[in-house]
CSV table of C-alpha atoms in Angstrom, one decimal:
chain,number,residue,atom,x,y,z
A,1,MET,CA,52.7,117.8,105.5
A,2,GLY,CA,50.0,114.9,106.9
A,3,ILE,CA,52.6,111.9,107.3
A,4,ASP,CA,51.9,109.3,110.0
A,5,HIS,CA,53.7,109.9,113.2
A,6,ARG,CA,55.5,106.4,113.3
A,7,ILE,CA,56.7,107.0,109.6
A,8,ASN,CA,58.0,110.6,110.8
A,9,ALA,CA,59.8,109.1,113.6
A,10,ASN,CA,61.6,106.7,111.1
A,11,ILE,CA,62.7,109.1,108.5
A,12,ALA,CA,64.0,111.5,111.4
A,13,ALA,CA,66.0,108.7,112.6
A,14,MET,CA,67.3,108.2,109.0
A,15,GLY,CA,68.6,111.9,109.1
A,16,LEU,CA,65.7,113.0,106.6
A,17,THR,CA,64.6,116.3,108.3
A,18,ARG,CA,63.9,118.8,105.3
A,19,PRO,CA,61.8,117.8,102.3
A,20,THR,CA,63.3,118.0,98.8
A,21,PRO,CA,61.7,120.3,96.0
A,22,ILE,CA,60.0,117.1,94.5
A,23,GLN,CA,58.7,116.0,98.1
A,24,GLU,CA,57.7,119.4,99.2
A,25,GLN,CA,55.5,119.8,96.0
A,26,GLY,CA,54.5,116.2,95.7
A,27,ILE,CA,53.7,115.0,99.3
A,28,PRO,CA,50.5,117.0,99.7
A,29,ALA,CA,49.1,116.2,96.3
A,30,VAL,CA,49.5,112.4,97.0
A,31,VAL,CA,48.1,112.9,100.6
A,32,GLN,CA,44.9,114.4,99.0
A,33,GLY,CA,44.5,111.5,96.9
A,34,ARG,CA,45.4,113.3,93.5
A,35,ASP,CA,47.2,111.5,90.6
A,36,VAL,CA,50.7,113.0,90.1
A,37,LEU,CA,52.9,113.3,87.4
A,38,GLY,CA,56.5,113.9,88.5
A,39,LEU,CA,59.4,115.0,86.7
A,40,ALA,CA,62.7,114.9,88.2
A,41,GLN,CA,66.1,113.3,87.8
A,42,THR,CA,67.3,110.4,89.6
A,43,GLY,CA,68.6,111.2,93.3
A,44,THR,CA,65.9,113.9,93.8
A,45,GLY,CA,64.1,112.1,96.5
A,46,LYS,CA,61.2,110.5,94.5
A,47,THR,CA,60.9,107.5,96.5
A,48,ALA,CA,60.0,109.4,99.7
A,49,ALA,CA,58.0,111.6,97.5
A,50,PHE,CA,55.4,108.8,96.8
A,51,GLY,CA,56.3,106.5,99.6
A,52,LEU,CA,55.8,108.4,102.6
A,53,PRO,CA,52.4,109.6,101.6
A,54,MET,CA,51.1,106.1,100.3
A,55,LEU,CA,52.3,104.3,103.4
A,56,THR,CA,50.4,107.0,105.6
A,57,ARG,CA,47.4,106.2,103.4
A,58,LEU,CA,47.8,102.3,103.6
A,59,ILE,CA,48.1,102.5,107.4
A,60,ARG,CA,44.7,104.0,107.6
A,61,TYR,CA,43.0,100.6,106.2
A,62,GLY,CA,43.4,99.1,109.8
A,63,LYS,CA,43.2,95.3,108.4
A,64,LYS,CA,45.7,92.9,106.6
A,65,PRO,CA,45.3,92.4,102.9
A,66,GLU,CA,43.5,89.5,101.2
A,67,PRO,CA,45.5,86.5,100.0
A,68,ARG,CA,47.2,86.8,96.7
A,69,THR,CA,46.5,90.6,96.6
A,70,CYS,CA,48.5,93.9,97.0
A,71,ARG,CA,47.1,97.3,98.0
A,72,ALA,CA,50.0,99.3,96.1
A,73,LEU,CA,51.9,98.1,93.3
A,74,ILE,CA,55.3,100.0,92.5
A,75,LEU,CA,56.7,99.1,89.1
A,76,ALA,CA,60.5,99.6,88.3
A,77,PRO,CA,62.5,98.9,85.1
A,78,THR,CA,65.4,97.3,87.0
A,79,ARG,CA,66.2,94.9,89.6
A,80,GLU,CA,68.6,97.2,91.2
A,81,LEU,CA,66.0,100.0,91.3
A,82,ALA,CA,63.3,97.6,92.7
A,83,THR,CA,65.7,96.4,95.4
A,84,GLN,CA,66.7,100.1,96.3
A,85,ILE,CA,62.9,101.2,96.6
A,86,ALA,CA,62.1,98.2,98.6
A,87,ALA,CA,64.8,99.0,101.1
A,88,ASN,CA,63.6,102.3,101.5
A,89,ILE,CA,60.0,101.5,101.9
A,90,ASP,CA,60.9,98.9,104.6
A,91,ALA,CA,63.0,101.6,106.2
A,92,TYR,CA,60.2,104.1,106.1
A,93,ALA,CA,57.5,101.7,107.4
A,94,GLU,CA,59.6,99.9,110.4
A,95,GLY,CA,57.3,99.5,113.6
A,96,THR,CA,53.9,100.1,111.5
A,97,PRO,CA,51.5,97.0,110.3
A,98,ILE,CA,52.8,97.7,106.7
A,99,ARG,CA,54.4,94.7,105.0
A,100,SER,CA,56.1,95.1,101.6
A,101,PHE,CA,57.6,92.5,99.2
A,102,ARG,CA,60.0,92.9,96.1
A,103,VAL,CA,59.7,90.5,93.2
A,104,VAL,CA,62.5,90.5,90.4
A,105,GLY,CA,63.8,88.2,87.7
A,106,GLY,CA,66.7,86.1,88.7
A,107,ALA,CA,65.1,85.0,92.0
A,108,SER,CA,63.1,82.0,92.8
A,109,ILE,CA,59.5,82.3,91.4
A,110,ASN,CA,58.3,79.6,93.8
A,111,VAL,CA,59.7,81.5,97.0
A,112,GLN,CA,57.9,84.6,95.6
A,113,THR,CA,54.7,82.9,94.9
A,114,GLU,CA,54.4,81.5,98.5
A,115,ARG,CA,55.1,84.8,99.8
A,116,LEU,CA,52.4,86.5,97.7
A,117,SER,CA,49.9,83.8,98.8
A,118,ARG,CA,49.5,85.6,102.2
A,119,GLY,CA,49.1,88.9,100.4
A,120,VAL,CA,51.0,92.0,100.7
A,121,ASP,CA,50.3,95.8,101.3
A,122,VAL,CA,52.9,97.0,99.1
A,123,LEU,CA,54.4,95.0,96.1
A,124,ILE,CA,57.8,96.3,94.5
A,125,ALA,CA,58.2,94.7,91.0
A,126,THR,CA,60.0,94.6,87.9
A,127,PRO,CA,57.2,94.3,84.9
A,128,GLY,CA,58.5,90.9,83.2
A,129,ARG,CA,58.7,89.0,86.6
A,130,LEU,CA,55.0,90.6,87.6
A,131,ILE,CA,53.7,89.1,84.5
A,132,ASP,CA,55.2,85.6,85.1
A,133,LEU,CA,53.6,85.9,88.6
A,134,ILE,CA,50.2,86.8,87.2
A,135,GLU,CA,50.4,84.1,84.5
A,136,ARG,CA,50.7,81.7,87.5
A,137,ARG,CA,47.6,83.1,89.2
A,138,ALA,CA,50.0,83.9,92.3
A,139,VAL,CA,48.9,87.7,92.3
A,140,ASP,CA,45.7,89.3,91.6
A,141,LEU,CA,45.6,93.1,91.1
A,142,ARG,CA,41.8,93.7,91.4
A,143,GLU,CA,42.3,95.0,94.8
A,144,THR,CA,45.3,97.1,94.0
A,145,THR,CA,44.1,101.0,94.6
A,146,TYR,CA,47.6,102.6,94.2
A,147,LEU,CA,50.0,102.4,91.4
A,148,VAL,CA,53.5,103.9,91.1
A,149,LEU,CA,55.4,103.9,87.7
A,150,ASP,CA,59.1,104.9,88.7
A,151,GLU,CA,61.6,105.8,86.0
A,152,ALA,CA,58.8,105.4,83.5
A,153,ASP,CA,60.9,106.6,80.7
A,154,GLN,CA,63.6,104.0,81.1
A,155,MET,CA,60.7,101.2,81.0
A,156,LEU,CA,59.6,102.6,77.7
A,157,ASP,CA,63.2,102.7,76.6
A,158,ILE,CA,63.7,98.9,77.4
A,159,GLY,CA,60.5,97.7,75.9
A,160,PHE,CA,58.2,97.4,78.8
A,161,ILE,CA,55.5,99.4,77.2
A,162,HIS,CA,53.3,96.2,76.1
A,163,ALA,CA,53.9,94.6,79.8
A,164,LEU,CA,52.6,98.0,81.2
A,165,ARG,CA,49.6,98.1,79.0
A,166,ARG,CA,48.7,94.5,79.6
A,167,ILE,CA,49.2,95.4,83.8
A,168,ALA,CA,47.0,98.5,83.4
A,169,LYS,CA,44.0,96.5,82.0
A,170,MET,CA,44.0,94.2,85.2
A,171,LEU,CA,43.9,97.3,87.7
A,172,PRO,CA,40.6,98.7,89.0
A,173,ARG,CA,39.6,101.8,87.1
A,174,GLU,CA,39.4,103.6,90.6
A,175,ARG,CA,42.7,103.9,91.8
A,176,GLN,CA,45.6,106.5,92.6
A,177,THR,CA,48.4,106.6,90.1
A,178,LEU,CA,51.8,108.2,90.5
A,179,LEU,CA,54.0,108.4,87.4
A,180,PHE,CA,57.7,109.7,87.8
A,181,SER,CA,60.1,110.3,84.9
A,182,ALA,CA,63.4,111.8,84.4
A,183,THR,CA,62.3,112.8,80.7
A,184,MET,CA,59.1,113.4,78.7
A,185,PRO,CA,59.2,111.8,75.3
A,186,LYS,CA,56.2,111.8,73.2
A,187,LEU,CA,55.4,108.3,74.2
A,188,MET,CA,55.6,109.1,77.9
A,189,SER,CA,52.9,111.8,77.3
A,190,GLU,CA,50.7,109.3,75.8
A,191,LEU,CA,51.2,106.8,78.7
A,192,ALA,CA,50.4,109.8,81.1
A,193,ASP,CA,47.2,110.6,79.5
A,194,THR,CA,46.3,107.1,79.5
A,195,TYR,CA,47.3,106.2,83.0
A,196,LEU,CA,46.6,109.7,84.8
A,197,THR,CA,43.3,111.3,85.6
A,198,ASP,CA,43.8,115.1,86.3
A,199,PRO,CA,47.1,114.8,87.6
A,200,VAL,CA,49.0,117.4,89.5
A,201,ARG,CA,52.3,118.2,87.4
A,202,VAL,CA,55.4,118.4,89.6
A,203,ALA,CA,58.7,119.2,87.7
A,204,VAL,CA,62.2,119.7,89.6
A,205,ASN,CA,65.8,119.9,88.1
A,206,PRO,CA,64.6,119.8,84.5
A,207,PRO,CA,65.3,117.0,82.5
A,208,GLY,CA,68.8,116.8,80.9
A,209,GLN,CA,70.5,119.0,83.8
A,210,ALA,CA,73.0,117.3,86.0
A,211,ALA,CA,73.2,117.8,89.8
A,212,LYS,CA,75.2,121.1,90.5
A,213,LYS,CA,77.7,119.4,92.9
A,214,ILE,CA,79.2,117.2,90.2
A,215,GLU,CA,82.5,118.4,88.8
A,216,GLN,CA,82.3,117.2,85.2
A,217,GLY,CA,85.1,116.8,82.5
A,218,VAL,CA,85.8,115.2,79.1
A,219,HIS,CA,89.3,113.4,78.2
A,220,PHE,CA,90.0,112.9,74.7
A,221,VAL,CA,91.7,109.6,74.3
A,222,THR,CA,92.1,106.7,71.6
A,223,GLN,CA,89.7,103.6,72.3
A,224,GLY,CA,93.0,101.4,72.7
A,225,ASP,CA,94.3,103.8,75.4
A,226,LYS,CA,91.1,104.1,77.6
A,227,ALA,CA,92.1,101.2,79.8
A,228,THR,CA,95.4,102.6,80.9
A,229,LEU,CA,94.1,106.2,81.2
A,230,LEU,CA,91.3,104.8,83.5
A,231,ALA,CA,94.1,102.9,85.7
A,232,GLU,CA,95.8,106.5,85.9
A,233,TYR,CA,92.7,108.3,87.2
A,234,LEU,CA,91.8,105.4,89.7
A,235,ALA,CA,95.2,105.3,91.1
A,236,ARG,CA,95.0,109.0,91.9
A,237,HIS,CA,92.3,108.2,94.6
A,238,PRO,CA,93.0,105.0,96.6
A,239,GLY,CA,90.2,104.0,98.7
A,240,GLU,CA,87.4,106.2,97.3
A,241,LEU,CA,84.6,104.5,95.4
A,242,ALA,CA,84.4,104.7,91.7
A,243,MET,CA,81.6,103.5,89.1
A,244,VAL,CA,82.8,102.8,85.6
A,245,PHE,CA,80.2,102.7,82.8
A,246,GLY,CA,80.6,100.5,79.4
A,247,ARG,CA,78.4,100.1,76.9
A,248,THR,CA,78.2,96.2,76.6
A,249,LYS,CA,78.0,93.3,79.2
A,250,HIS,CA,81.2,91.5,77.2
A,251,GLY,CA,83.4,94.9,77.1
A,252,SER,CA,82.3,95.6,80.9
A,253,ASP,CA,83.6,92.1,81.8
A,254,LYS,CA,86.6,92.3,79.9
A,255,LEU,CA,87.6,95.8,81.7
A,256,ALA,CA,86.9,94.4,85.0
A,257,ARG,CA,89.2,91.4,84.5
A,258,LEU,CA,92.1,93.8,83.3
A,259,LEU,CA,91.8,96.1,86.1
A,260,GLU,CA,91.7,93.4,88.8
A,261,LYS,CA,95.0,92.0,86.9
A,262,TRP,CA,96.7,95.5,87.5
A,263,GLY,CA,95.8,95.4,91.2
A,264,PHE,CA,92.5,97.0,91.5
A,265,ALA,CA,89.6,95.6,93.8
A,266,VAL,CA,86.9,95.3,91.1
A,267,ALA,CA,83.6,93.8,90.4
A,268,ALA,CA,81.3,94.0,87.2
A,269,ILE,CA,77.4,94.1,87.1
A,270,HIS,CA,75.2,93.8,84.1
A,271,GLY,CA,72.2,92.0,82.7
A,272,ASN,CA,73.9,88.6,82.4
A,273,LYS,CA,74.8,88.4,86.0
A,274,SER,CA,72.4,86.3,88.1
A,275,GLN,CA,70.3,88.2,90.9
A,276,GLY,CA,72.6,86.8,93.6
A,277,GLN,CA,75.7,87.8,91.8
A,278,ARG,CA,74.6,91.4,91.3
A,279,GLU,CA,73.3,91.7,94.8
A,280,ARG,CA,76.8,90.2,96.3
A,281,ALA,CA,78.7,92.5,93.9
A,282,LEU,CA,76.8,95.6,95.1
A,283,GLU,CA,76.7,94.7,98.7
A,284,ALA,CA,80.7,94.3,98.5
A,285,PHE,CA,80.9,97.7,96.8
A,286,ARG,CA,78.8,99.6,99.5
A,287,ARG,CA,81.0,97.9,102.1
A,288,GLY,CA,84.2,99.1,100.4
A,289,ASP,CA,85.6,95.6,99.9
A,290,THR,CA,85.6,96.5,96.3
A,291,GLN,CA,86.4,100.2,95.3
A,292,VAL,CA,85.6,99.9,91.5
A,293,LEU,CA,82.4,98.9,89.9
A,294,VAL,CA,82.3,98.2,86.3
A,295,ALA,CA,78.8,98.4,85.1
A,296,THR,CA,76.3,98.6,82.0
A,297,ASP,CA,73.4,101.0,81.9
A,298,VAL,CA,71.6,98.6,84.2
A,299,ALA,CA,73.1,100.5,86.9
A,300,ALA,CA,72.5,103.9,85.8
A,301,ARG,CA,69.4,104.5,87.8
A,302,GLY,CA,68.3,103.5,91.4
A,303,LEU,CA,71.6,102.9,93.0
A,304,ASP,CA,72.0,105.0,96.0
A,305,ILE,CA,75.7,104.7,97.5
A,306,PRO,CA,76.4,107.9,98.9
A,307,GLU,CA,80.1,107.1,99.1
A,308,VAL,CA,80.7,107.1,95.4
A,309,ALA,CA,83.0,109.6,94.6
A,310,HIS,CA,83.9,109.2,91.1
A,311,VAL,CA,82.0,108.2,87.9
A,312,TYR,CA,83.8,107.3,84.6
A,313,ASN,CA,82.0,107.1,81.2
A,314,TYR,CA,84.5,104.5,79.8
A,315,ASP,CA,82.2,104.3,76.7
A,316,LEU,CA,79.8,107.3,76.0
A,317,PRO,CA,76.1,106.2,76.1
A,318,ASN,CA,74.3,106.0,72.6
A,319,VAL,CA,71.2,107.6,74.5
A,320,PRO,CA,72.3,110.9,75.6
A,321,GLU,CA,69.9,111.3,78.5
A,322,ASN,CA,71.6,108.2,80.0
A,323,TYR,CA,74.8,110.3,80.8
A,324,VAL,CA,73.0,112.4,83.4
A,325,HIS,CA,71.5,109.4,85.0
A,326,ARG,CA,75.1,107.7,85.1
A,327,ILE,CA,76.7,110.7,86.6
A,328,GLY,CA,73.9,111.0,88.9
A,329,ARG,CA,75.2,108.0,90.7
A,330,THR,CA,77.9,110.5,92.5
A,331,ALA,CA,77.3,113.7,94.5
A,332,ARG,CA,74.5,112.0,96.6
A,333,ALA,CA,73.3,112.7,99.9
A,334,GLY,CA,74.8,116.5,99.8
A,335,ARG,CA,78.2,115.5,98.8
A,336,ASP,CA,80.4,116.3,96.0
A,337,GLY,CA,81.4,114.3,93.1
A,338,ARG,CA,83.4,114.1,90.0
A,339,ALA,CA,82.4,112.7,86.5
A,340,VAL,CA,84.9,112.3,83.6
A,341,ALA,CA,84.0,111.1,80.1
A,342,PHE,CA,86.3,109.2,78.0
A,343,CYS,CA,85.7,110.3,74.4
A,344,ALA,CA,87.5,108.5,71.5
A,345,PRO,CA,87.4,110.0,68.1
A,346,ALA,CA,84.5,107.8,66.9
A,347,GLU,CA,82.6,108.9,69.8
A,348,LEU,CA,82.3,112.6,69.1
A,349,GLY,CA,78.9,112.4,67.7
A,350,GLU,CA,77.6,110.9,71.1
A,351,LEU,CA,79.6,113.8,73.1
A,352,ARG,CA,77.6,116.5,71.1
A,353,ALA,CA,74.6,114.8,71.4
A,354,ILE,CA,74.8,114.9,75.3
A,355,GLU,CA,76.0,118.4,75.3
A,356,LYS,CA,72.9,119.3,73.3
A,357,ALA,CA,70.7,117.5,75.7
A,358,MET,CA,72.4,119.0,78.5
A,359,LYS,CA,72.3,122.6,76.8
A,360,ALA,CA,75.8,123.0,78.0
A,361,PRO,CA,79.2,122.0,77.2
A,362,ILE,CA,81.3,119.5,79.0
A,363,PRO,CA,84.9,121.1,80.0
A,364,VAL,CA,87.7,119.4,78.2
A,365,ILE,CA,90.3,118.2,81.1
A,366,GLY,CA,92.8,116.1,78.9
A,367,GLY,CA,93.6,115.0,75.4
A,368,GLU,CA,93.6,116.7,72.4
A,369,VAL,CA,90.0,117.4,70.6
A,370,PRO,CA,90.0,115.8,67.2
A,371,VAL,CA,89.5,117.9,64.1
A,372,ALA,CA,87.0,115.6,62.9
A,373,PRO,CA,85.8,112.1,63.5
A,374,VAL,CA,88.3,109.2,62.5
A,375,ALA,CA,88.3,105.6,62.8
A,376,PRO,CA,89.0,104.3,66.2
A,377,GLY,CA,92.5,104.0,67.2
A,378,ARG,CA,93.6,106.6,64.5
A,379,GLY,CA,93.1,109.8,66.6
A,380,GLN,CA,95.4,111.7,69.0
A,381,SER,CA,96.6,109.5,72.0
A,382,GLY,CA,95.3,111.8,74.5
A,383,ARG,CA,97.1,110.1,77.1
A,384,GLY,CA,97.2,113.3,79.2
A,385,SER,CA,95.0,113.4,82.3
A,386,MET,CA,93.9,116.2,84.4
A,387,GLY,CA,96.2,119.3,83.4
A,388,GLY,CA,97.4,117.2,80.3
A,389,LYS,CA,100.1,115.4,82.1
A,390,PRO,CA,100.2,111.6,82.6
A,391,MET,CA,100.9,110.3,86.1
A,392,ASP,CA,104.5,109.6,86.5
A,393,GLY,CA,105.5,106.5,85.3
A,394,MET,CA,102.2,105.1,84.2
A,395,ALA,CA,102.6,105.4,80.5
A,396,ASN,CA,105.5,103.4,80.5
A,397,LYS,CA,104.4,100.6,82.3
A,398,ARG,CA,103.4,97.0,80.8
A,399,PRO,CA,99.6,97.4,80.9
A,400,ALA,CA,99.9,100.5,78.7
A,401,ARG,CA,101.8,98.5,76.1
A,402,ARG,CA,99.6,95.7,76.0
A,403,ALA,CA,96.3,97.9,76.0
A,404,SER,CA,98.0,99.6,72.8
A,405,ARG,CA,98.7,96.5,71.2
A,406,ARG,CA,95.1,95.1,71.3
A,407,PRO,CA,92.7,98.3,70.7
A,408,LYS,CA,89.7,95.9,70.3
A,409,SER,CA,90.0,94.2,73.7
A,410,GLN,CA,88.4,97.1,75.7
A,411,ARG,CA,85.7,98.2,73.2
A,412,GLY,CA,82.3,98.6,74.5
């Protein structure tokens, strides 16, 4: 496919021997120098789709970048995704002259400034920190000939549109631009029209559809009983990695503390955690030192941990598309996975919106479907789990009574 032989050797050693659909369709276009608009869900191999051909072209430069410049810029919406991309780029480029560097918030900007003073081939950045470095004159984008916007729809969702427009003005007009997104809202179309020139459009795994290897289910339960129900599910699979998604930072911290009190090895990750805390939590989770990771949507994209066997939507997301991104943390690298959504009576609207976005219902695996939305805590108890029966003894343990007395404590 036109990839440099050293990079080919690296990806073969990583076990990547057959291209995914987006790689098969996208790599030839990038090698040819075309702009690309890629529509694909997370986990479909986008990083290799833009990274392998881009690195091949950069190797052909044959000389080091100038101080305070970067030849390729990859923008990502979150620190976690930027970190994942950087790790992949380094693995692909091992043994080549290419040098990459990651800049994100929460890390020392002075260290980042010093490193950029020598120039880098590939800069992976979050928009906010990149703007900070530009304002400090730590990096100059006038020599940047490759621009990649990864998970561009999420960048728009979290308000980076003004930062993107500002960054675009600093880039040379003659460049190759690759834009990847899981969805295509109206603002995304306008962004594509602005950034891309006669792009090749590559669309795989239509937006809104989950990976086929994910076994999905919804369990109806009152808000106050969610923590006990989650404990029941986690107890069924000791030693297996599980991610639990909540809606808020405060609620995620509370849930993590409660699960830890009940004897689970758990960590929490969200936007209020420092970069060091987030990286330590993720590394412990990857090693299996903690089996449960409680997270907000900051971890819904970009985390590639193949051992994650279960995803629990403790709180249903307000943005329907985020459901697919969340459950995409499992069933990776050809493995199977299970995703269970806990739906309180007040969340019926979110559930219907998710099903509408996916164009398919989620199978009911427990609890009783409320006839109509009611106030939180007033619906059916829904304590039954798979098959409608609670695990032996769990419903009568002390944690269940405490959770029932304080229904607000676990609210997202």
